[in-house]
Amino acid sequence: GENVEQHPSTLSVQEGDSAVIKCTYSDSASNYFPWYKQELGKRPQLIIDIRSNVGEKKDQRIAVTLNKTAKHFSLHITETQPEDSAVYFCAASRGVGGSYIPTFGRGTSLIVHP
Amino acid sequence: EPEVTQTPSHQVTQMGQEVILRCVPISNHLYFYWYRQILGQKVEFLVSFYNNEISEKSEIFDDQFSVERPDGSNFTLKIRSTKLEDSAMYFCASSELASRSVEQFFGPGTRLTVL
């Protein structure tokens, strides 16, 4: 089955700095890679995703890059703000029927200090 | 904006008891999922459901677990005989047809505590 490794487990930055979270996956059949943000006690929420036919995607301060050959993908947050503080999960998904089944990484706790 | 809802928010039960966790997916969604998250750990896939049957399940989803869509709106997860290690947050999620959007929308979760 799929195995997703995520690093670092904790990331502490100053407000305004950039933050980078990296994930690797093992199953070359995975073709959809969502990133979720989970605030304390809340539900996971999708913040950005990328499909395997794209190398990079950007949405305002958030960007994701994918290297299919090396089987790794990364989340980049620029100009971090205290409200970016949360746990971020990457996932590698494969299509099953009409949906995708994700395997999640262990999460990165991002702390943005004002 | 429509949201997935779950009840109860917190369920406390004795080991060996049956529990039913309830979810109301977003109304026009066709795929339904259950995940669990043990405290401080990653989210783990349990099962997906489409067209009134299970389409995929993980190794965690053994004979103690079952899912049902008893009516046009609810989607339930039943644990027949709870164990201490079933204590976790259980999230329901739903999504549209992949041809429209693959995004899964999560509910707020039910925290299950098995004593």
Coordinates of C-alpha atoms in Angstrom, one line a residue:
Chain A
G1 CA 0.0 0.0 0.0
E2 CA 0.8 3.7 -0.1
N3 CA 3.2 5.1 2.4
V4 CA 3.5 8.9 2.9
E5 CA 6.3 10.5 4.9
Q6 CA 6.0 14.1 6.0
H7 CA 8.7 16.4 7.4
P8 CA 9.2 18.3 9.6
S9 CA 6.8 17.2 12.4
T10 CA 7.1 20.7 13.9
L11 CA 8.0 24.0 12.2
S12 CA 8.4 27.2 14.1
V13 CA 8.7 30.5 12.1
Q14 CA 8.5 34.2 12.6
E15 CA 5.6 36.1 11.1
G16 CA 6.5 37.1 7.6
D17 CA 8.9 34.2 7.0
S18 CA 8.3 31.4 4.6
A19 CA 7.5 27.9 5.6
V20 CA 8.1 24.7 3.6
I21 CA 6.7 21.3 4.4
K22 CA 7.9 18.2 2.4
C23 CA 6.3 14.9 1.7
T24 CA 7.3 11.7 -0.1
Y25 CA 5.1 8.9 -1.3
S26 CA 5.8 5.4 -2.4
D27 CA 3.0 4.3 -4.8
S28 CA 3.6 5.6 -8.4
A29 CA -0.1 5.0 -9.0
S30 CA -1.0 8.0 -6.7
N31 CA -2.1 10.8 -8.9
Y32 CA -3.8 13.4 -6.7
F33 CA -2.1 15.2 -3.8
P34 CA -4.2 17.4 -1.5
W35 CA -3.0 19.4 1.4
Y36 CA -5.2 19.9 4.5
K37 CA -5.1 22.5 7.3
Q38 CA -6.4 21.4 10.7
E39 CA -6.8 24.0 13.4
L40 CA -6.9 22.7 17.0
G41 CA -10.2 20.8 17.6
K42 CA -11.5 21.5 14.1
R43 CA -12.1 19.5 10.9
P44 CA -9.4 19.2 8.2
Q45 CA -9.9 21.6 5.4
L46 CA -8.5 21.5 1.9
I47 CA -6.2 24.4 1.2
I48 CA -4.6 23.4 -2.1
D49 CA -4.2 20.3 -4.2
I50 CA -2.3 19.2 -7.3
R51 CA -2.7 16.5 -9.8
S52 CA 0.1 14.4 -11.2
N53 CA 0.0 16.0 -14.6
V54 CA 1.0 19.4 -13.1
G55 CA 4.4 20.3 -11.6
E56 CA 3.4 23.4 -9.6
K57 CA 0.2 25.2 -8.5
K58 CA -0.1 28.5 -6.7
D59 CA -2.9 30.2 -4.8
Q60 CA -2.0 33.5 -3.3
R61 CA 0.5 32.8 -0.5
I62 CA 0.3 29.1 -0.9
A63 CA 2.1 26.9 -3.5
V64 CA 2.6 23.3 -4.0
T65 CA 5.2 21.6 -6.1
L66 CA 5.3 18.0 -7.3
N67 CA 8.2 15.9 -8.6
K68 CA 6.7 12.7 -9.9
T69 CA 10.0 11.1 -10.7
A70 CA 11.3 11.5 -7.2
K71 CA 7.9 11.0 -5.7
H72 CA 7.9 14.0 -3.5
F73 CA 5.8 17.1 -3.1
S74 CA 6.0 20.2 -1.0
L75 CA 3.9 22.9 0.4
H76 CA 5.2 26.5 0.4
I77 CA 3.6 29.2 2.5
T78 CA 5.1 32.7 2.0
E79 CA 4.6 35.7 4.3
T80 CA 3.3 33.6 7.1
Q81 CA 0.8 35.0 9.5
P82 CA -0.2 33.9 13.0
E83 CA -3.5 32.6 11.7
D84 CA -1.5 30.1 9.5
S85 CA -0.7 28.3 12.8
A86 CA -2.2 24.8 12.5
V87 CA -1.4 21.2 11.7
Y88 CA -0.9 20.6 8.0
F89 CA -1.4 17.2 6.5
C90 CA -0.3 16.1 3.1
A91 CA -1.9 13.2 1.3
A92 CA -1.3 11.0 -1.7
S93 CA -4.4 9.7 -3.4
R94 CA -5.2 7.2 -6.1
G95 CA -8.4 7.1 -8.0
V96 CA -10.8 4.4 -7.1
G97 CA -14.0 4.3 -9.2
G98 CA -15.2 7.9 -9.2
S99 CA -13.3 9.1 -6.1
Y100 CA -9.9 9.3 -4.5
I101 CA -8.7 7.4 -1.5
P102 CA -6.0 9.4 0.4
T103 CA -3.1 8.2 2.5
F104 CA -2.2 11.0 4.9
G105 CA 1.2 12.0 6.2
R106 CA 1.7 12.3 10.0
G107 CA 1.2 16.1 9.9
T108 CA 3.3 19.2 10.5
S109 CA 2.5 21.5 13.4
L110 CA 3.3 25.0 12.1
I111 CA 3.7 27.7 14.7
V112 CA 3.9 31.3 13.5
H113 CA 5.2 33.7 16.1
P114 CA 4.0 37.3 15.9
Chain B
E1 CA -22.2 27.2 2.2
P2 CA -23.3 23.6 2.7
E3 CA -21.4 21.6 5.3
V4 CA -21.1 18.1 6.4
T5 CA -22.6 17.6 9.9
Q6 CA -22.0 14.9 12.5
T7 CA -23.7 13.9 15.7
P8 CA -23.0 13.5 18.5
S9 CA -19.9 15.7 18.9
H10 CA -18.7 13.6 21.8
Q11 CA -19.7 10.0 22.6
V12 CA -18.6 8.2 25.8
T13 CA -19.2 4.4 25.9
Q14 CA -18.1 1.4 27.9
M15 CA -15.9 -1.2 26.3
G16 CA -18.0 -3.9 24.5
Q17 CA -20.9 -1.6 23.8
E18 CA -22.2 -0.7 20.4
V19 CA -22.0 2.8 19.1
I20 CA -23.5 4.5 16.0
L21 CA -22.0 7.7 14.7
R22 CA -24.1 9.7 12.4
C23 CA -23.3 12.0 9.5
V24 CA -25.3 14.1 7.1
P25 CA -23.3 14.6 3.9
I26 CA -23.7 17.6 1.6
S27 CA -26.9 17.0 -0.2
N28 CA -25.7 16.7 -3.8
H29 CA -22.7 14.6 -3.0
L30 CA -22.5 11.0 -4.0
Y31 CA -19.4 9.6 -2.3
F32 CA -19.2 9.2 1.5
Y33 CA -16.2 8.4 3.7
W34 CA -15.3 7.7 7.2
Y35 CA -11.9 8.5 8.7
R36 CA -10.5 8.2 12.2
Q37 CA -7.8 10.2 13.9
I38 CA -6.3 8.9 17.1
L39 CA -5.3 11.8 19.3
G40 CA -2.2 13.5 18.0
Q41 CA -1.8 11.2 15.1
K42 CA -2.6 11.3 11.4
V43 CA -6.0 10.9 9.8
E44 CA -6.6 7.3 8.6
F45 CA -9.0 6.2 5.9
L46 CA -11.6 3.6 7.1
V47 CA -14.2 3.2 4.3
S48 CA -15.8 4.8 1.2
F49 CA -19.3 4.3 0.1
Y50 CA -21.0 4.9 -3.2
N51 CA -24.3 3.8 -4.7
N52 CA -25.4 2.2 -1.5
E53 CA -22.4 -0.1 -1.2
I54 CA -18.9 0.0 0.1
S55 CA -16.4 0.8 -2.7
E56 CA -13.2 0.7 -0.7
K57 CA -12.2 -0.2 2.9
S58 CA -8.9 -0.2 4.8
E59 CA -7.4 -2.9 7.0
I60 CA -8.8 -1.0 10.0
F61 CA -12.4 -1.5 8.8
D62 CA -12.8 -5.1 10.1
D63 CA -16.0 -7.0 11.0
Q64 CA -16.6 -4.8 14.0
F65 CA -17.4 -1.9 11.7
S66 CA -20.3 -1.4 9.4
V67 CA -21.7 1.5 7.4
E68 CA -25.2 2.3 6.3
R69 CA -27.2 4.9 4.5
P70 CA -30.6 4.3 6.1
D71 CA -32.3 7.1 4.3
G72 CA -31.7 9.8 1.7
S73 CA -29.7 12.0 4.1
N74 CA -27.9 10.1 6.8
F75 CA -24.7 8.0 6.6
T76 CA -23.8 6.0 9.7
L77 CA -20.8 4.2 11.1
K78 CA -21.5 1.4 13.6
I79 CA -19.0 -0.2 15.8
R80 CA -20.4 -3.4 17.2
S81 CA -18.3 -4.1 20.3
T82 CA -16.1 -1.1 21.1
K83 CA -12.5 -1.6 22.3
L84 CA -10.3 0.8 24.2
E85 CA -8.2 1.4 21.0
D86 CA -11.3 2.6 19.1
S87 CA -11.1 5.8 21.1
A88 CA -10.5 8.5 18.5
M89 CA -12.0 11.3 16.5
Y90 CA -14.1 10.0 13.7
F91 CA -14.6 12.2 10.7
C92 CA -17.2 11.8 8.0
A93 CA -16.5 13.3 4.6
S94 CA -18.4 13.6 1.3
S95 CA -17.5 14.4 -2.3
E96 CA -19.1 14.9 -5.7
L97 CA -18.4 12.9 -8.8
A98 CA -14.7 13.0 -9.6
S99 CA -15.6 14.4 -13.0
R100 CA -16.8 17.5 -11.3
S101 CA -14.6 17.8 -8.2
V102 CA -12.5 15.4 -6.2
E103 CA -12.5 17.6 -3.1
Q104 CA -13.6 15.9 0.0
F105 CA -15.5 18.0 2.6
F106 CA -15.0 16.9 6.2
G107 CA -17.5 17.1 9.0
P108 CA -16.6 18.5 12.4
G109 CA -16.0 15.0 13.8
T110 CA -17.3 12.8 16.7
R111 CA -14.9 12.3 19.5
L112 CA -15.4 8.7 20.7
T113 CA -14.1 7.8 24.2
V114 CA -14.2 4.1 25.1
L115 CA -13.8 3.4 28.9

